[in-house]
PDB file of C-alpha atoms in Angstrom:
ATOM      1  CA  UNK H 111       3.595  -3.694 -17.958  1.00  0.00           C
ATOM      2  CA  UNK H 112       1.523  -4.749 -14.691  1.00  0.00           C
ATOM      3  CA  UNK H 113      -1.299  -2.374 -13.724  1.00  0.00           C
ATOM      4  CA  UNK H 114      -4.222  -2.371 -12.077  1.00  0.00           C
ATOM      5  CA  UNK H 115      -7.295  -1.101 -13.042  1.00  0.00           C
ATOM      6  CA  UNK H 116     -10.460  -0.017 -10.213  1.00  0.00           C
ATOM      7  CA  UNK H 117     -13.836   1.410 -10.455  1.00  0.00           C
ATOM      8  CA  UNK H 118     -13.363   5.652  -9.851  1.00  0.00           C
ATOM      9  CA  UNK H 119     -14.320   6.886  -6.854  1.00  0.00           C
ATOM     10  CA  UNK H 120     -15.890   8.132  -4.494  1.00  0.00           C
ATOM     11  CA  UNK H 121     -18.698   6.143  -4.001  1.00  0.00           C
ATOM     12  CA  UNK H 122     -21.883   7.181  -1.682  1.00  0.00           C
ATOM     13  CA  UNK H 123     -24.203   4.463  -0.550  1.00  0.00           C
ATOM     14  CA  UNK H 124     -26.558   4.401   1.984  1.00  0.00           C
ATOM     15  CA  UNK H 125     -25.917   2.294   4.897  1.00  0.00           C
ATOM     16  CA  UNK H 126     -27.149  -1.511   4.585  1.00  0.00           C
ATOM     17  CA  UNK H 127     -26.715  -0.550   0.936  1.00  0.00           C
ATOM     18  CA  UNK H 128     -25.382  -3.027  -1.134  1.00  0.00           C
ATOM     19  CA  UNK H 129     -21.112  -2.925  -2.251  1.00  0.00           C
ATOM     20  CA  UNK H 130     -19.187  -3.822  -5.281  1.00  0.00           C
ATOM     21  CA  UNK H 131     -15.914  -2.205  -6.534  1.00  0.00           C
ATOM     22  CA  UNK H 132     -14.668  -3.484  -9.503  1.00  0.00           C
ATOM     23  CA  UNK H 133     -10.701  -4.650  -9.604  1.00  0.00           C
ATOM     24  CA  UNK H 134      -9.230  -5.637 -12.674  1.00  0.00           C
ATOM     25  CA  UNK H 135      -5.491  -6.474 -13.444  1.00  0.00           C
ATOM     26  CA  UNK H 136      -3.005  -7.056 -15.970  1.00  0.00           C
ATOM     27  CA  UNK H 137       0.478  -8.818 -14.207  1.00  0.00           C
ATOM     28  CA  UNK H 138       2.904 -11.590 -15.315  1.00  0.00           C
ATOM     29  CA  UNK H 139       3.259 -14.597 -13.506  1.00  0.00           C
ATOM     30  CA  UNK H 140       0.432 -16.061 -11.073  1.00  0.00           C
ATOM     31  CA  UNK H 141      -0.047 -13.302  -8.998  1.00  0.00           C
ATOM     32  CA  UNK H 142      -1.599 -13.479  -5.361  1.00  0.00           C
ATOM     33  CA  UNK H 143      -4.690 -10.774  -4.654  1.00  0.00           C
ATOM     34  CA  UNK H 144      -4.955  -8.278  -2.211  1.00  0.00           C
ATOM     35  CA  UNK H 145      -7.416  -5.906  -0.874  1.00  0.00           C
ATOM     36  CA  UNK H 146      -6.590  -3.338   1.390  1.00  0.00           C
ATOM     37  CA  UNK H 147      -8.078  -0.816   3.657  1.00  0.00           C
ATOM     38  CA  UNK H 148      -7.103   3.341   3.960  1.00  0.00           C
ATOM     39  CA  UNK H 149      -9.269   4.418   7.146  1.00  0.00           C
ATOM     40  CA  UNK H 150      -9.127   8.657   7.279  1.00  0.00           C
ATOM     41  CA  UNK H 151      -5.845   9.765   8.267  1.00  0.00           C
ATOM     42  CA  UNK H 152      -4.251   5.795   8.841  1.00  0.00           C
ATOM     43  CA  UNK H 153      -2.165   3.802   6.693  1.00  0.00           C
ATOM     44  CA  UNK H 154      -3.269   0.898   4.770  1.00  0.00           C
ATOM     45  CA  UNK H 155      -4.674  -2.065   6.661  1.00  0.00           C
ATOM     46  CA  UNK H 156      -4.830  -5.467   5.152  1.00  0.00           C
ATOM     47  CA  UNK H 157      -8.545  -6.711   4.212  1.00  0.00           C
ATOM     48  CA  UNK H 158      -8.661  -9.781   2.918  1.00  0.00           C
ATOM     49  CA  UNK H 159      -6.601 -12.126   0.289  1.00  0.00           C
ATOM     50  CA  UNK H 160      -6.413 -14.867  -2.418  1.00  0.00           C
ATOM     51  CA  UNK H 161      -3.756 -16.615  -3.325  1.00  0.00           C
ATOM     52  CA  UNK H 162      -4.949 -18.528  -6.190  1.00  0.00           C
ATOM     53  CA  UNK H 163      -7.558 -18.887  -8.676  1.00  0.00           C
ATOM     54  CA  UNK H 164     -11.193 -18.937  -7.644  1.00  0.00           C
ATOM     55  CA  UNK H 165     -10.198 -18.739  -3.806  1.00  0.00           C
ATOM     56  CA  UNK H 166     -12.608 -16.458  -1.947  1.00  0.00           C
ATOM     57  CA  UNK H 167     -11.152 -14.219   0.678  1.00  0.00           C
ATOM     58  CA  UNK H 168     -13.208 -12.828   3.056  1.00  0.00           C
ATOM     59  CA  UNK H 169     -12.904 -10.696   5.980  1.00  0.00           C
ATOM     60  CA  UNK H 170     -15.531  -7.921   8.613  1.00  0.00           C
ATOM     61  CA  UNK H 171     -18.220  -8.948   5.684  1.00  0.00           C
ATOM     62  CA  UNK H 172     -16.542  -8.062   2.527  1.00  0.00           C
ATOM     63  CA  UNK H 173     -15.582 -11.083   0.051  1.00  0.00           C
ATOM     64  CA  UNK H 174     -13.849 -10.909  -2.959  1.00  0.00           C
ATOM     65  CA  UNK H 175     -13.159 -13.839  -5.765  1.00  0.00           C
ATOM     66  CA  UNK H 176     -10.023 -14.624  -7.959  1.00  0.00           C
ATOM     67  CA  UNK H 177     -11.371 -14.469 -10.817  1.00  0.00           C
ATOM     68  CA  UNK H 178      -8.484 -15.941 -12.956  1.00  0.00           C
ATOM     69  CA  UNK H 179     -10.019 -16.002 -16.377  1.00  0.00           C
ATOM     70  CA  UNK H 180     -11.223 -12.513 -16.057  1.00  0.00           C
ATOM     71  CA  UNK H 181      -8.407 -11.134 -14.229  1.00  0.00           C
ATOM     72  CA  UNK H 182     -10.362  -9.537 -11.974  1.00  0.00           C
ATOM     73  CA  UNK H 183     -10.899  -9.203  -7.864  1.00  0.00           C
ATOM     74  CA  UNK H 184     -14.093  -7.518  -7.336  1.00  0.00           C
ATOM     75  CA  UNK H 185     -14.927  -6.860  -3.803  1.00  0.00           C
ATOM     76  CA  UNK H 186     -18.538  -6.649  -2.053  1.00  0.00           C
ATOM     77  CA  UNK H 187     -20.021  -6.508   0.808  1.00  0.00           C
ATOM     78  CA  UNK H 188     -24.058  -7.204   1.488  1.00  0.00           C
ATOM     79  CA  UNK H 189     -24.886  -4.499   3.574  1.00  0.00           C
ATOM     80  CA  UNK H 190     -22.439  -1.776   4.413  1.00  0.00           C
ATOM     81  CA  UNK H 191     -22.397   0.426   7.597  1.00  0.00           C
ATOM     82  CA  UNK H 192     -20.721   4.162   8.213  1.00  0.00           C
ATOM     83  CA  UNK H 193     -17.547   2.495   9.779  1.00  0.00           C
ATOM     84  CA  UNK H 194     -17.075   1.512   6.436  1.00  0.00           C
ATOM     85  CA  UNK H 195     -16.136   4.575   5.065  1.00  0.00           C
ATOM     86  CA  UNK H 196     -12.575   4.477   3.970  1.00  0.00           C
ATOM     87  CA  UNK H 197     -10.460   4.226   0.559  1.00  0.00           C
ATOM     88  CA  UNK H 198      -9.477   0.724  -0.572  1.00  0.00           C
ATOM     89  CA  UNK H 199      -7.099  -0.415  -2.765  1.00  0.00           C
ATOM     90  CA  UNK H 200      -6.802  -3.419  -4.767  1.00  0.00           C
ATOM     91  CA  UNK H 201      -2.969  -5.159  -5.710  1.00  0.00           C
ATOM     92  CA  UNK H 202      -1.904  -7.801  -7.402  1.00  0.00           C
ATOM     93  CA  UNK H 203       1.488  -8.837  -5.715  1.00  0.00           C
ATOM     94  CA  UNK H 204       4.101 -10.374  -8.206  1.00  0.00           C
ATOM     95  CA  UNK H 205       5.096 -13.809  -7.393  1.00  0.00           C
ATOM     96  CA  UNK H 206       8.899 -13.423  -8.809  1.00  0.00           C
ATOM     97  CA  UNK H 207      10.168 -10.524  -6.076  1.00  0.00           C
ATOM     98  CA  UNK H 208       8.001  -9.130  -3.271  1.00  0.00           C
ATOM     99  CA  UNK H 209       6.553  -5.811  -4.450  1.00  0.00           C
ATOM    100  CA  UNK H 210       2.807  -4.896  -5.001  1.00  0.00           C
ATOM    101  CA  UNK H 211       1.005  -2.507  -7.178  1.00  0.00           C
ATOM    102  CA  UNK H 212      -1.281  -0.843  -6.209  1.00  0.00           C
ATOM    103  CA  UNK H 213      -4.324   0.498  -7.945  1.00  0.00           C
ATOM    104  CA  UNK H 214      -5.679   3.884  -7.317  1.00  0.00           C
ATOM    105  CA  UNK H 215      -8.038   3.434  -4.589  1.00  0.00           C
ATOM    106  CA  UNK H 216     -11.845   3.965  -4.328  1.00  0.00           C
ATOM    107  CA  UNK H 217     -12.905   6.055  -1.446  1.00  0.00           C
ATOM    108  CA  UNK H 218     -16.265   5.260   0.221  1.00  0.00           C
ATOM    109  CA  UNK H 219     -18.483   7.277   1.649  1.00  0.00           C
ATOM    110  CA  UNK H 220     -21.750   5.591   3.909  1.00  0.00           C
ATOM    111  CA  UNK H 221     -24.178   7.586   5.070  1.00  0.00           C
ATOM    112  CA  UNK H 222     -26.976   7.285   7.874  1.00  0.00           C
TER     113      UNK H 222
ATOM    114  CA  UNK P  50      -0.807  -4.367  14.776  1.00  0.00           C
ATOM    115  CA  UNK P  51       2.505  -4.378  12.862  1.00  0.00           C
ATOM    116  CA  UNK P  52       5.614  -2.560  15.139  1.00  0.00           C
ATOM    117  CA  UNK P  53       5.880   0.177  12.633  1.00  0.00           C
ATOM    118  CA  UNK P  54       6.553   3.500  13.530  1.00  0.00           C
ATOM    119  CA  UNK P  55       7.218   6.707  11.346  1.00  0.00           C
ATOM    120  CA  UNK P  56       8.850   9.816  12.212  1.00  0.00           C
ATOM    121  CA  UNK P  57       7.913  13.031  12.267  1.00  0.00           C
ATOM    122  CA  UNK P  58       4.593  11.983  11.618  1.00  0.00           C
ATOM    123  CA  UNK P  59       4.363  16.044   9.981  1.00  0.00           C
ATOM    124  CA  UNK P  60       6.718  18.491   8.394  1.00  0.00           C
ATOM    125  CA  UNK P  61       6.758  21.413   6.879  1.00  0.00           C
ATOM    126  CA  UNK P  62       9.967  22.596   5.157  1.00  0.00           C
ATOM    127  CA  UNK P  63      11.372  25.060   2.180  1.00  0.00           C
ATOM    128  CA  UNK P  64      12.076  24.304  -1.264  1.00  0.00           C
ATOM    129  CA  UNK P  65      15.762  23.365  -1.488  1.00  0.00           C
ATOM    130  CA  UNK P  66      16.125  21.823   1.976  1.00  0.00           C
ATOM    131  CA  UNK P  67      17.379  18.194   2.794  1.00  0.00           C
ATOM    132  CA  UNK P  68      14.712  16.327   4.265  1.00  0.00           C
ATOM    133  CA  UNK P  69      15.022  12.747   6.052  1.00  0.00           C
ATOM    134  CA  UNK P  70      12.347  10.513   7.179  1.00  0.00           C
ATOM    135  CA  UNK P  71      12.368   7.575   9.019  1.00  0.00           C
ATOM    136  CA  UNK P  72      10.895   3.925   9.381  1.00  0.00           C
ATOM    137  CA  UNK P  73      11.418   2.112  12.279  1.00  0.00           C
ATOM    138  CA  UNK P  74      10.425  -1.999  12.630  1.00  0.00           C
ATOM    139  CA  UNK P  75      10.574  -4.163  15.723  1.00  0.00           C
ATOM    140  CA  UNK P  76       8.616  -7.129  13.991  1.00  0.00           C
ATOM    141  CA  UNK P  77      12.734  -8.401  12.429  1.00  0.00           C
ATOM    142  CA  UNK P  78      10.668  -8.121   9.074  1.00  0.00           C
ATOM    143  CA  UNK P  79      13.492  -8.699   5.986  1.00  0.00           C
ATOM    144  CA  UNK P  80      11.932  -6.402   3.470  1.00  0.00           C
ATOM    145  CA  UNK P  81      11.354  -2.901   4.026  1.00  0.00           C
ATOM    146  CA  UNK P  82       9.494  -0.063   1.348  1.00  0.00           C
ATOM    147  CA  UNK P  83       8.870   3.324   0.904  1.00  0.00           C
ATOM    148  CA  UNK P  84       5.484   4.325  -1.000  1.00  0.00           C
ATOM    149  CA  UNK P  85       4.794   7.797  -1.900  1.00  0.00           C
ATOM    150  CA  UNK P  86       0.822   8.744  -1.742  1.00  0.00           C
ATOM    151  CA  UNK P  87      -1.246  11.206  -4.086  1.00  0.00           C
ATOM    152  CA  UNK P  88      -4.862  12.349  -5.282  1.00  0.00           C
ATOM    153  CA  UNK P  89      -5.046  10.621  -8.387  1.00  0.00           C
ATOM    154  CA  UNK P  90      -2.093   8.321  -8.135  1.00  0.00           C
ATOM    155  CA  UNK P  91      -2.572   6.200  -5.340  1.00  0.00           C
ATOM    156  CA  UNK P  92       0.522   4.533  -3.780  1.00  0.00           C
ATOM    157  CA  UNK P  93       3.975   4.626  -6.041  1.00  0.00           C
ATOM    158  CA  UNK P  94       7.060   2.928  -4.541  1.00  0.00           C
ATOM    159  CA  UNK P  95      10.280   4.671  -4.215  1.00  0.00           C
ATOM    160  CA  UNK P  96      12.538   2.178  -2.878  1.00  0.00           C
ATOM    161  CA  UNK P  97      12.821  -0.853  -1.384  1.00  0.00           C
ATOM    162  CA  UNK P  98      14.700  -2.755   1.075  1.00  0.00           C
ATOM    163  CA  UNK P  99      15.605  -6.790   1.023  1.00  0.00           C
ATOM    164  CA  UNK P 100      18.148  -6.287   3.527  1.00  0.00           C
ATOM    165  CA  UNK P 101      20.641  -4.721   5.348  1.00  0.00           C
ATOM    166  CA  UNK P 102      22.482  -2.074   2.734  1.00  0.00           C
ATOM    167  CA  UNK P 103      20.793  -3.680   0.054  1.00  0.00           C
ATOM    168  CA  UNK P 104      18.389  -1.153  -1.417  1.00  0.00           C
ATOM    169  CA  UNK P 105      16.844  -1.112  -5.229  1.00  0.00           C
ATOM    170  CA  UNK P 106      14.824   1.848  -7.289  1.00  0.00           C
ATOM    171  CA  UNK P 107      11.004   1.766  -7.076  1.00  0.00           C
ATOM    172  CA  UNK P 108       9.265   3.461  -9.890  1.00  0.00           C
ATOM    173  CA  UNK P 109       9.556   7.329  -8.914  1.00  0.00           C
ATOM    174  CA  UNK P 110      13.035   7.076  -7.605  1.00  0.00           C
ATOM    175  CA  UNK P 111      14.364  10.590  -8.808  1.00  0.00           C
ATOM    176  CA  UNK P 112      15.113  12.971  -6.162  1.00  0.00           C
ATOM    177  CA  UNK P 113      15.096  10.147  -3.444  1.00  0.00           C
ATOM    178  CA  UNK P 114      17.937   8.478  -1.412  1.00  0.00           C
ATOM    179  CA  UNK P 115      17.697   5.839   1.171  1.00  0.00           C
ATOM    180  CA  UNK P 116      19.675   3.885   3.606  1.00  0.00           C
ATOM    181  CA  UNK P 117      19.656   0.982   5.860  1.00  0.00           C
ATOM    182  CA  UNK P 118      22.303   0.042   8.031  1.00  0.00           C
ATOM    183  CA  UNK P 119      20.103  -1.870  10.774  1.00  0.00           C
ATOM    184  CA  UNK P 120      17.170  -4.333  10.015  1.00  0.00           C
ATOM    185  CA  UNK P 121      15.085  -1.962  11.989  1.00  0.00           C
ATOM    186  CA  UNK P 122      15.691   1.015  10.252  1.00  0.00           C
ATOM    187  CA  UNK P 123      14.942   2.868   6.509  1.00  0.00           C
ATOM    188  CA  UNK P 124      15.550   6.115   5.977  1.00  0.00           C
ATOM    189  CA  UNK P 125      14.488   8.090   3.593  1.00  0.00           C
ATOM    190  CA  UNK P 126      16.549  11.670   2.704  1.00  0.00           C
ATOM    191  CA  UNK P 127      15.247  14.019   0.045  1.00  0.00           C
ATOM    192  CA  UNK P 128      18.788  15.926  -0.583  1.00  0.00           C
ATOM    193  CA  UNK P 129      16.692  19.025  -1.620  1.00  0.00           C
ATOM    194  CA  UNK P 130      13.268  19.295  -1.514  1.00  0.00           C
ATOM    195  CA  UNK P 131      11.173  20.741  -3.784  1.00  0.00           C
ATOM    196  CA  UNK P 132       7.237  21.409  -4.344  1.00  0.00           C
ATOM    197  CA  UNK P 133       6.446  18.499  -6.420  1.00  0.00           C
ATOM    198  CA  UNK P 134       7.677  16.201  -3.120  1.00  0.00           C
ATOM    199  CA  UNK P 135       4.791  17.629  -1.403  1.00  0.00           C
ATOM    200  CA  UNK P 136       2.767  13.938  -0.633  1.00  0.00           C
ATOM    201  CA  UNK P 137       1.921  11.753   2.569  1.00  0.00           C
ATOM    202  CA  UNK P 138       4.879   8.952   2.763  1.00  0.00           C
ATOM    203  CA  UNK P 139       4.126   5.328   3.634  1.00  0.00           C
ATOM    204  CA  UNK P 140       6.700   2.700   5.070  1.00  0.00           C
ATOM    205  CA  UNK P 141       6.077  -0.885   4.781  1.00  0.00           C
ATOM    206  CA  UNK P 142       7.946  -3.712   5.664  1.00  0.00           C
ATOM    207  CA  UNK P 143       7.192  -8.024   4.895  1.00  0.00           C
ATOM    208  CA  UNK P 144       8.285 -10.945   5.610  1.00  0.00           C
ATOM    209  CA  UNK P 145       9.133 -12.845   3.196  1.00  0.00           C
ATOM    210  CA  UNK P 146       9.493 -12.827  -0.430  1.00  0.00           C
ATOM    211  CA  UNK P 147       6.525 -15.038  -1.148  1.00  0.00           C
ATOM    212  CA  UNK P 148       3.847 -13.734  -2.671  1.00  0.00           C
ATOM    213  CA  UNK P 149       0.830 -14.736  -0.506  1.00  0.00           C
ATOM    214  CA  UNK P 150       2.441 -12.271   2.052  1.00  0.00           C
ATOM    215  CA  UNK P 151       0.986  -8.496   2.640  1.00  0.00           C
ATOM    216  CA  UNK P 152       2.577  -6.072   3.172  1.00  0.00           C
ATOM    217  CA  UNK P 153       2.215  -3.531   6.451  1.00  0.00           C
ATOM    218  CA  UNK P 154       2.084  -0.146   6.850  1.00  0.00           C
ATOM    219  CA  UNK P 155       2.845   2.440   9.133  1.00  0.00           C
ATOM    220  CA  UNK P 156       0.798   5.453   9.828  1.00  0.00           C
ATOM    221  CA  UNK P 157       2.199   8.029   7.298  1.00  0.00           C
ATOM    222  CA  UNK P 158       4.328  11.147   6.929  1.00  0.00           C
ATOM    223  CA  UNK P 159       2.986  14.182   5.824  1.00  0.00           C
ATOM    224  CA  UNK P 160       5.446  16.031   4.003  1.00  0.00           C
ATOM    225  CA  UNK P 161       4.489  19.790   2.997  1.00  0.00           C
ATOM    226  CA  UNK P 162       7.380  21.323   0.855  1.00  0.00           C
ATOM    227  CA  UNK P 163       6.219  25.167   0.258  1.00  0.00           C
TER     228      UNK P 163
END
């Protein structure tokens, strides 16, 4: 079946620390890519997206290829700040019926 | 920000009791979800919405009804709670069936069954 697969959390960096969570996938079909934000106590925000392969999307700093022949989505961002600090979710959306999976989420932690 | 609100944003309620929550659009959006959120899990969808009265099964279905009789609307009834329905609940709606669109999501229900 489709899944997603992302690096376990949480993660603690230091602010103007460097970021990378990993985002891998399995789906059918020619999926578009989503990242998506979980500030404390919010629901999920859109981030930034890529629709097909080796598109960059980009968005507040963070980037993220489509990686098509690795299935993956990694996101990153050069220098992260406290404001930062959220959970985010990567998900692949299906391109035959409009549903997304989700993975489990990362949750990020910056401190000063 | 998408016009999605979610009501009551917190409950608390005994085992056995029906529960119904509720998702309310203005944005006319076709396609409406429900999302269930836990430690561990991350978001699993419950049902979905393509249109007026037409609903379909997400992948933890059991124990969950829903309805929709206006665009606007999807509700959400548990017919008897129990402990293991103890999560924060997400709506989301979208526009179109296309898969470069995101989805977005309202601010979350959090349901405490004791």
């Amino acid at each position: 079946g489709n899944s997603v697969t992302q690096m376990e959390g949480p993660v603690t960096l230091s602010e103007e620390a460097f970021l990378t969570i990993n985002c891998t996938y399995t789906a059918t079909g020619y999926p578009s890519l989503f990242w998506y934000v979980q500030y404390p106590g919010e629901g999920l925000q859109l981030l930034l997206k890529a629709t097909k392969a080796d598109d960059k999307g980009s968005n507040k700093g963070f980037e993220a290829t489509y990686r098509k022949e690795t299935t993956s989505f990694h996101l990153e961002k050069g220098s992260v700040q406290v404001s930062d600090s959220a959970v985010y979710f990567c998900a692949p959306k299906k391109t035959s019926y409009d549903k997304v999976i989700f993975g489990p989420g990362t949750s990020l932690s910056v401190i000063p | 920000d998408a016009g999605i609100t979610q009501s009551p944003r917190h409950k608390v309620t005994e085992t056995g009791t029906p529960v119904t929550l509720r998702c309310h659009q203005t944005e006319n959006h076709r396609y409406m979800y429900w999302y269930r959120q836990d430690p561990g899990h991350g978001l699993r969808l419950i049902h979905y919405s393509y249109g007026v009265k037409d609903t379909d099964k997400g992948e933890v279905s059991d124990g969950y009804s829903v309805s929709r009789s206006k665009t606007e609307d999807f509700l959400l009834t548990l017919e008897s709670a129990t402990s293991s329905q103890t999560s924060v609940y997400f709506c989301a709606i979208s526009e179109r069936v296309m898969s470069n669109q995101p989805q977005h999501f309202g601010d979350g229900t959090r349901l405490s069954i004791l």
